[in-house]
Coordinates of C-alpha atoms in Angstrom, one line a residue:
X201 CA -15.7 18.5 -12.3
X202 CA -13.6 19.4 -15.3
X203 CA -15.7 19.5 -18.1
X204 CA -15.2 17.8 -21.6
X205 CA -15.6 20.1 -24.7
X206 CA -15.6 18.7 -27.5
X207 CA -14.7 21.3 -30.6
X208 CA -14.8 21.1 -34.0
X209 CA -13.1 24.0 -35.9
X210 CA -15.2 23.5 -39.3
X211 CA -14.5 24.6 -42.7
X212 CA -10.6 24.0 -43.2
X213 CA -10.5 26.6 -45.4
X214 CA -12.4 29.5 -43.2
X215 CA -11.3 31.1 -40.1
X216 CA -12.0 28.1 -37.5
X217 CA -8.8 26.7 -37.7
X218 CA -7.6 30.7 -36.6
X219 CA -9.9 30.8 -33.8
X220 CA -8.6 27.4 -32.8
X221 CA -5.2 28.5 -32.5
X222 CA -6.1 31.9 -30.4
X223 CA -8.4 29.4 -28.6
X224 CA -5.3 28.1 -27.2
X225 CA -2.4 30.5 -27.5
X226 CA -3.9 34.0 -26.6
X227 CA -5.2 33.8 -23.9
X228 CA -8.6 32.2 -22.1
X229 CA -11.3 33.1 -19.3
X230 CA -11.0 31.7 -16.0
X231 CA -14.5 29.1 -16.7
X232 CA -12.8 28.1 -20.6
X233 CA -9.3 27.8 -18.7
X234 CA -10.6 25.1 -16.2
X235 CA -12.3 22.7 -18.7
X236 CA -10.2 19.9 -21.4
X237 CA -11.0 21.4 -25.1
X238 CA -11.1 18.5 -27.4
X239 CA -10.3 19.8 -30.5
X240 CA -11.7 17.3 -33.5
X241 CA -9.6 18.4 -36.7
X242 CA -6.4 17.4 -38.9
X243 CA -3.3 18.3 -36.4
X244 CA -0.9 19.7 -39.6
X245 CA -4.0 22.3 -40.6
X246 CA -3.8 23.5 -37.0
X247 CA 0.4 23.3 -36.5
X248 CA 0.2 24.8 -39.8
X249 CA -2.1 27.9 -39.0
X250 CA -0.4 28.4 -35.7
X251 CA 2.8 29.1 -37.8
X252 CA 1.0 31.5 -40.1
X253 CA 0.4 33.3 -36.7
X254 CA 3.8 33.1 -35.4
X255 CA 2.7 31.2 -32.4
X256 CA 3.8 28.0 -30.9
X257 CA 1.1 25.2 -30.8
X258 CA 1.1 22.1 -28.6
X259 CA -1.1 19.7 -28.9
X260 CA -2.1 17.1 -26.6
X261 CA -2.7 13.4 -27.1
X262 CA -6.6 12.8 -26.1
X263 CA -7.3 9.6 -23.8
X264 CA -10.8 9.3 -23.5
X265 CA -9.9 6.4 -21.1
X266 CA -8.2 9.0 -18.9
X267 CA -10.0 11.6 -16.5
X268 CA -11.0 14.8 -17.7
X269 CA -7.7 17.6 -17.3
X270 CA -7.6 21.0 -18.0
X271 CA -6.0 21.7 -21.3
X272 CA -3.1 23.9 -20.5
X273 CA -2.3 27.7 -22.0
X274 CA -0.9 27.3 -25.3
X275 CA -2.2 24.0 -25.3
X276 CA -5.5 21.6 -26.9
X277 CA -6.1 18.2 -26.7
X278 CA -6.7 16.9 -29.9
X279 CA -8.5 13.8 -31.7
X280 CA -6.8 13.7 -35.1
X281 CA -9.1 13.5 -38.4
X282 CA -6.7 13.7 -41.6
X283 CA -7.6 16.5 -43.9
X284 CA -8.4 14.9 -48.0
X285 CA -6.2 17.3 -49.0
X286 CA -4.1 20.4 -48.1
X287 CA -6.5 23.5 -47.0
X288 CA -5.9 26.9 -48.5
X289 CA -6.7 29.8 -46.1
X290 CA -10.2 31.3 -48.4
X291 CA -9.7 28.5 -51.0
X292 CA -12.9 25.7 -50.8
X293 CA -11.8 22.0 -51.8
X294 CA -14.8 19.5 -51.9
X295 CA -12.7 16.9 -51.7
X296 CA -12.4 17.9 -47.7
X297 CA -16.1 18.2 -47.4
X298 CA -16.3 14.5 -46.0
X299 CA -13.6 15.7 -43.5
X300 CA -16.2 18.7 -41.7
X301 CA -18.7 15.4 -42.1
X302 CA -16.0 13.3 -40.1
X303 CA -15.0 15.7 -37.4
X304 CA -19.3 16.5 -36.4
X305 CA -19.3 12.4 -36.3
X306 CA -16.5 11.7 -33.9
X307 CA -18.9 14.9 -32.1
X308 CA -21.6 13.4 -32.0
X309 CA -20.8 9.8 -31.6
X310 CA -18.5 11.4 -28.3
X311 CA -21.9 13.1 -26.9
X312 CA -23.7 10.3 -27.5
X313 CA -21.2 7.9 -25.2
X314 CA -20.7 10.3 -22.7
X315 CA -16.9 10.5 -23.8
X316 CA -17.6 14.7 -24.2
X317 CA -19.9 16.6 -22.1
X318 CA -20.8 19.2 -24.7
X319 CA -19.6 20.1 -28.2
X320 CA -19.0 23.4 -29.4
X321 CA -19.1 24.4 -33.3
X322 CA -17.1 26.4 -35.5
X323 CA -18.7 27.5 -39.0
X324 CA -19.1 25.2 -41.9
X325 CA -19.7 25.5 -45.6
X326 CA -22.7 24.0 -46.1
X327 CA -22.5 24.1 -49.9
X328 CA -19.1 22.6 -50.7
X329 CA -20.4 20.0 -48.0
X330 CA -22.8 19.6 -50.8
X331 CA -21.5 19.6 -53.7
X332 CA -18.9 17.1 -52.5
X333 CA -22.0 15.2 -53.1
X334 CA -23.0 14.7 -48.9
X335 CA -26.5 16.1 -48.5
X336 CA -26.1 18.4 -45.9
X337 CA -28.9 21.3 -44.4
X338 CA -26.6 22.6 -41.9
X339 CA -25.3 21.2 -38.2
X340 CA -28.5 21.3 -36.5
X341 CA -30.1 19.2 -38.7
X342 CA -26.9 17.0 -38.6
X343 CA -27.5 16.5 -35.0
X344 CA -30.9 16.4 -34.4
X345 CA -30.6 13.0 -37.0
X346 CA -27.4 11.8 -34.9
X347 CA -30.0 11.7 -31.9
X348 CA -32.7 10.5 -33.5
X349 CA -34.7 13.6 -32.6
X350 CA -37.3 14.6 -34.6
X351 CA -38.2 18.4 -33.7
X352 CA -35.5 20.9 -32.4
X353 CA -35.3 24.2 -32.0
X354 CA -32.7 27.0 -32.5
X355 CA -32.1 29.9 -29.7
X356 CA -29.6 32.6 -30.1
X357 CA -28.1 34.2 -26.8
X358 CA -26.2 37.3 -26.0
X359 CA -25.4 38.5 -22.7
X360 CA -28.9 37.9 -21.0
X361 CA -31.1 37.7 -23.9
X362 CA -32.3 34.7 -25.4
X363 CA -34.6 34.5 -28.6
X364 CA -36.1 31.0 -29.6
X365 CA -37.2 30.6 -33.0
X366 CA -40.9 29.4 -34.4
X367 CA -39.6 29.3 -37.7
X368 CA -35.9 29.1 -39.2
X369 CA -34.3 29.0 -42.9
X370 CA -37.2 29.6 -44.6
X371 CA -39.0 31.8 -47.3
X372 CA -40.9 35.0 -45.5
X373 CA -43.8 34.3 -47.5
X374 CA -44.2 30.7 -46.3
X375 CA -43.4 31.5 -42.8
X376 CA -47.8 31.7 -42.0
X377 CA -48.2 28.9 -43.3
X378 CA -45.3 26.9 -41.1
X379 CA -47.0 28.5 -38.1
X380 CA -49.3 25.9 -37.2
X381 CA -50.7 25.1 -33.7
X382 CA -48.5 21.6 -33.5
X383 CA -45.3 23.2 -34.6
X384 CA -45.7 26.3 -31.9
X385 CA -46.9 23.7 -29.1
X386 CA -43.6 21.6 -30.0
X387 CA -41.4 24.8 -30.0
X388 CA -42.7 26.0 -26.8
X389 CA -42.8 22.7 -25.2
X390 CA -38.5 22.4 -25.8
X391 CA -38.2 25.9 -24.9
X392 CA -40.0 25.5 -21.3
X393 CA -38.4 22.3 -20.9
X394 CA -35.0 22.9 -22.0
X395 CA -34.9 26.2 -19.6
X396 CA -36.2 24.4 -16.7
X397 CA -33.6 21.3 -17.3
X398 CA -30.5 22.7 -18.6
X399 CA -30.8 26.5 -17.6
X400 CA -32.1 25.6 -14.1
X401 CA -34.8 27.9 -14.2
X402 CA -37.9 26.4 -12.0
X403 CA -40.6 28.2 -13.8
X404 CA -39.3 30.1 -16.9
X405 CA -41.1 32.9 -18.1
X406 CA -41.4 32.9 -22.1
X407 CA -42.3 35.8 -23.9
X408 CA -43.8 35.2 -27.3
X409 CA -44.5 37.4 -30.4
X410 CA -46.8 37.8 -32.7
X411 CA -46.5 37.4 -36.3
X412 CA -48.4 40.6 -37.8
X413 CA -47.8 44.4 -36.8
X414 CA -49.4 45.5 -34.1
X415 CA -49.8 41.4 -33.2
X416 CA -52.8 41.4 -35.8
X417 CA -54.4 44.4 -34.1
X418 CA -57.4 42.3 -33.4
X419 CA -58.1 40.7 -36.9
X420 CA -57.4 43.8 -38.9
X421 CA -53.6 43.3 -39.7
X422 CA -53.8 39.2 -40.2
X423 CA -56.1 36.6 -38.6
X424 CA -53.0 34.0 -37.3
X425 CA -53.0 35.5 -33.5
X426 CA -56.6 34.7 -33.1
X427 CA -57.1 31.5 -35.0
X428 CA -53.3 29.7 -33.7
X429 CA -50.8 31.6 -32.0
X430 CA -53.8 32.6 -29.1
X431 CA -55.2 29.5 -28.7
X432 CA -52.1 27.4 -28.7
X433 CA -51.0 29.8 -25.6
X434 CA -53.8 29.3 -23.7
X435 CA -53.5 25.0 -24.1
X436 CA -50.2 25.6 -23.0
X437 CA -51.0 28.0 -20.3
X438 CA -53.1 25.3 -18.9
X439 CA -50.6 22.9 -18.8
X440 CA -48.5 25.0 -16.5
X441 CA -46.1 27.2 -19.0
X442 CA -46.2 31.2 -18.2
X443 CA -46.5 32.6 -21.2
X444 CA -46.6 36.1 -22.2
X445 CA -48.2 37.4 -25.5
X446 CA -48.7 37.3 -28.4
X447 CA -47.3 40.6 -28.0
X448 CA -46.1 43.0 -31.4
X449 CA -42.3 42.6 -31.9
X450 CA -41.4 45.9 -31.4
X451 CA -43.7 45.8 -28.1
X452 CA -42.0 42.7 -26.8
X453 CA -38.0 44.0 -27.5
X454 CA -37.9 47.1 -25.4
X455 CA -36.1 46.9 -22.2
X456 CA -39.2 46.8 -19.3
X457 CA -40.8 44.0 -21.4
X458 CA -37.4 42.1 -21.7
X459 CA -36.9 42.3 -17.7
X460 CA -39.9 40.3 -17.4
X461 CA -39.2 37.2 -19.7
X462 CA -36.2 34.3 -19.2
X463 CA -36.5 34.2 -23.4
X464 CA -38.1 35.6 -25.8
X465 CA -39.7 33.4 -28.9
X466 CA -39.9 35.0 -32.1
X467 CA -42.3 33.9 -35.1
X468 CA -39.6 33.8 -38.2
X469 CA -35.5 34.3 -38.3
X470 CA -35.5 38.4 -38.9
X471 CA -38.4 39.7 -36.3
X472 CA -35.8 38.2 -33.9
X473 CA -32.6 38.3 -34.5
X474 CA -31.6 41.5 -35.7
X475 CA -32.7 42.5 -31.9
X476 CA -29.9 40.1 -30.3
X477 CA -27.1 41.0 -33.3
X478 CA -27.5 44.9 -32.2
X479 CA -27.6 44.2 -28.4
X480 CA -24.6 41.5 -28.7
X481 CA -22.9 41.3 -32.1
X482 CA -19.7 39.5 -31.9
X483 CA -21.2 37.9 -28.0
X484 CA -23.9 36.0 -29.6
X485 CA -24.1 32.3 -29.9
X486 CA -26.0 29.5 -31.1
X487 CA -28.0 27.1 -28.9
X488 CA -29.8 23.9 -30.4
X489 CA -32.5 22.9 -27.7
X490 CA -34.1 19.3 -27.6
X491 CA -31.0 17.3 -28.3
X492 CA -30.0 15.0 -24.9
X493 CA -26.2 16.9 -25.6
X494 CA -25.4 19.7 -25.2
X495 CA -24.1 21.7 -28.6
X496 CA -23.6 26.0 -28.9
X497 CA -21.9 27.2 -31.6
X498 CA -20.5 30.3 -32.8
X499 CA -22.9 32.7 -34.6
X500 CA -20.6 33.3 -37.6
X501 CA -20.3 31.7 -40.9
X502 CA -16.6 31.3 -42.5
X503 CA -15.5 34.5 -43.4
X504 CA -13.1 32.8 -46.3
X505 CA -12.7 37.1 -47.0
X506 CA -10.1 37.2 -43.9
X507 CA -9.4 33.6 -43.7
X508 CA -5.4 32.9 -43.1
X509 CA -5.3 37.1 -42.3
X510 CA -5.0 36.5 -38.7
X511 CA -8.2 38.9 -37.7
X512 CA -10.7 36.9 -36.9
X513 CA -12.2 37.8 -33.6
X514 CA -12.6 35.0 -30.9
X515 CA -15.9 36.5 -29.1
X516 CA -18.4 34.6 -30.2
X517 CA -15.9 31.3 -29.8
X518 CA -15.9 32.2 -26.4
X519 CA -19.0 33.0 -25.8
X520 CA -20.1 29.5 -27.1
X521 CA -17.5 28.2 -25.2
X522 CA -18.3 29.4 -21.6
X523 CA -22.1 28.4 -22.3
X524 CA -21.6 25.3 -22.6
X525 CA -19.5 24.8 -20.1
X526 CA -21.7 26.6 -17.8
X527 CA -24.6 23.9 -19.3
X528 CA -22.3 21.1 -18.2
X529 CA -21.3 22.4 -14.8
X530 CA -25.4 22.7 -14.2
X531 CA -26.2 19.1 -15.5
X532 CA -24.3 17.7 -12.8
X533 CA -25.7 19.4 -9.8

């Protein structure tokens, strides 16, 4: 099989069109070398921006009528969507917000019909998305509305640590409240499932934390371990998911405890994720579960600072890269 990828570079004006570039020109793993990378963006920004890096560009017509073929060093396949207007390297232009909207559509719609096996996202601007005047909460929204899927849930991954969220963009003080026995039985459901289906793991082992110090310590520190976390475990446990916890945070991210789990779920965005930046910053990726595509994206945002500079570093790219081409390979045995 030579899988699909579908990529979409982003926000014209960030460092996406850069990493497309090195993407194809310096350089690529064997896994990344052996797949067709679709690249869904204006062809000029990308000629252009391979100039600015003194590197020679070719890209490929894309046939979706034809097999699947490695795209070739120095080399994408590309499905053209015209720019509104010229992008400046660290310059945003809502009048190209519509564009980013364009290039996730032709993503999505390509997922949807097969036509890609995955997709794979570079970073966006959510708010010049937005004042262009598209609403717009970010691309995981984007796609779980493409799908029609009502709940999803974001996991981060580096190396062999993965950390699920209970909670995402949203206020500390609110997260309690968010926390509710549905929600967590809805988010543990999609982790289970999506590591037994897509990750081939027969019967994943999920560790989960608990929201308070200590985990609550028994009532004392904050009642929501005993009155929802607890409780929605044990419903869960009976239905056949081995679960671990609630355990404290920094109880749960120490190396013996981390041998025992396949991921890790975490109650709100920074009891997690700080862990996973320190073990794998510039590795980590972005993983949406319970969509029927596949979609990982890089774990960076813009960077308009270094945008046309020529320094942006492809790690994470390729990190998101190889997963979901490893996530391809697997659906298909």
């Amino acid at each position: 099989m030579t899988p699909r990828i579908a990529f979409t570079p982003g926000e014209p004006a960030g460092i996406g069109p850069e990493l497309a570039v090195k993407l194809a020109c310096s350089g690529r793993s064997p896994d990344i070398a052996r797949a067709q990378i679709v690249a869904i963006a204006d062809p000029d920004l990308l000629q252009q921006e391979a100039a600015r890096q003194g590197k020679t560009l070719q890209l490929l017509p894309f046939d979706p009528s034809q097999p699947a073929e490695a795209s070739p060093e120095g080399a994408l396949h590309c499905l053209p969507v015209p720019l509104a207007e010229p992008a400046v390297p660290g310059r945003l232009n809502t009048a190209n917000g519509p564009y980013v909207l364009e290039t996730l559509q032709r993503a999505a719609d390509g997922c949807k019909n097969r036509t890609f096996d995955a997709v794979v996202t570079g970073p966006v601007h959510k708010g010049v998305i937005n004042e262009a005047g598209v609403p717009f909460s970010g691309h995981t929204e984007f796609f779980a509305e493409q799908a029609g899927v009502e709940k999803v849930v974001m996991m981060l991954a580096a190396d062999d640590l993965r950390v699920a969220l209970a909670t995402t963009h949203i206020p500390l003080k609110d997260v309690s409240d968010a926390i509710t026995a549905d929600s967590l039985q809805q988010v543990l459901t999609i982790l289970h499932r999506t590591l037994q289906q897509q990750f081939r793991i027969e019967q994943p082992r999920i560790g989960v934390c608990g929201l308070n110090p200590h985990a609550g310590e028994g009532g004392h520190l904050g009642r929501e371990e005993i009155d929802v976390i607890e409780p929605t475990l044990n419903t869960l446990r009976a239905l056949g998911l081995d679960l671990i916890g609630p355990l404290p945070a920094d109880t749960l991210f120490t190396p013996p405890q981390l041998a025992r789990c396949d991921a890790v779920l975490a109650m709100y965005h920074d009891q997690g994720l700080p862990v996973l930046k320190f073990k794998g910053f510039g590795r980590a990726i972005n993983i949406t579960l319970g969509l029927p595509f596949i979609r990982t994206s890089v774990d960076h945002g813009t960077a308009l600072n270094i945008a046309g500079s020529g320094v942006a570093d492809t790690g994470s790219l390729n990190a998101a890269l190889s997963q979901a081409i490893e996530l391809a390979q697997l659906r298909t045995i």
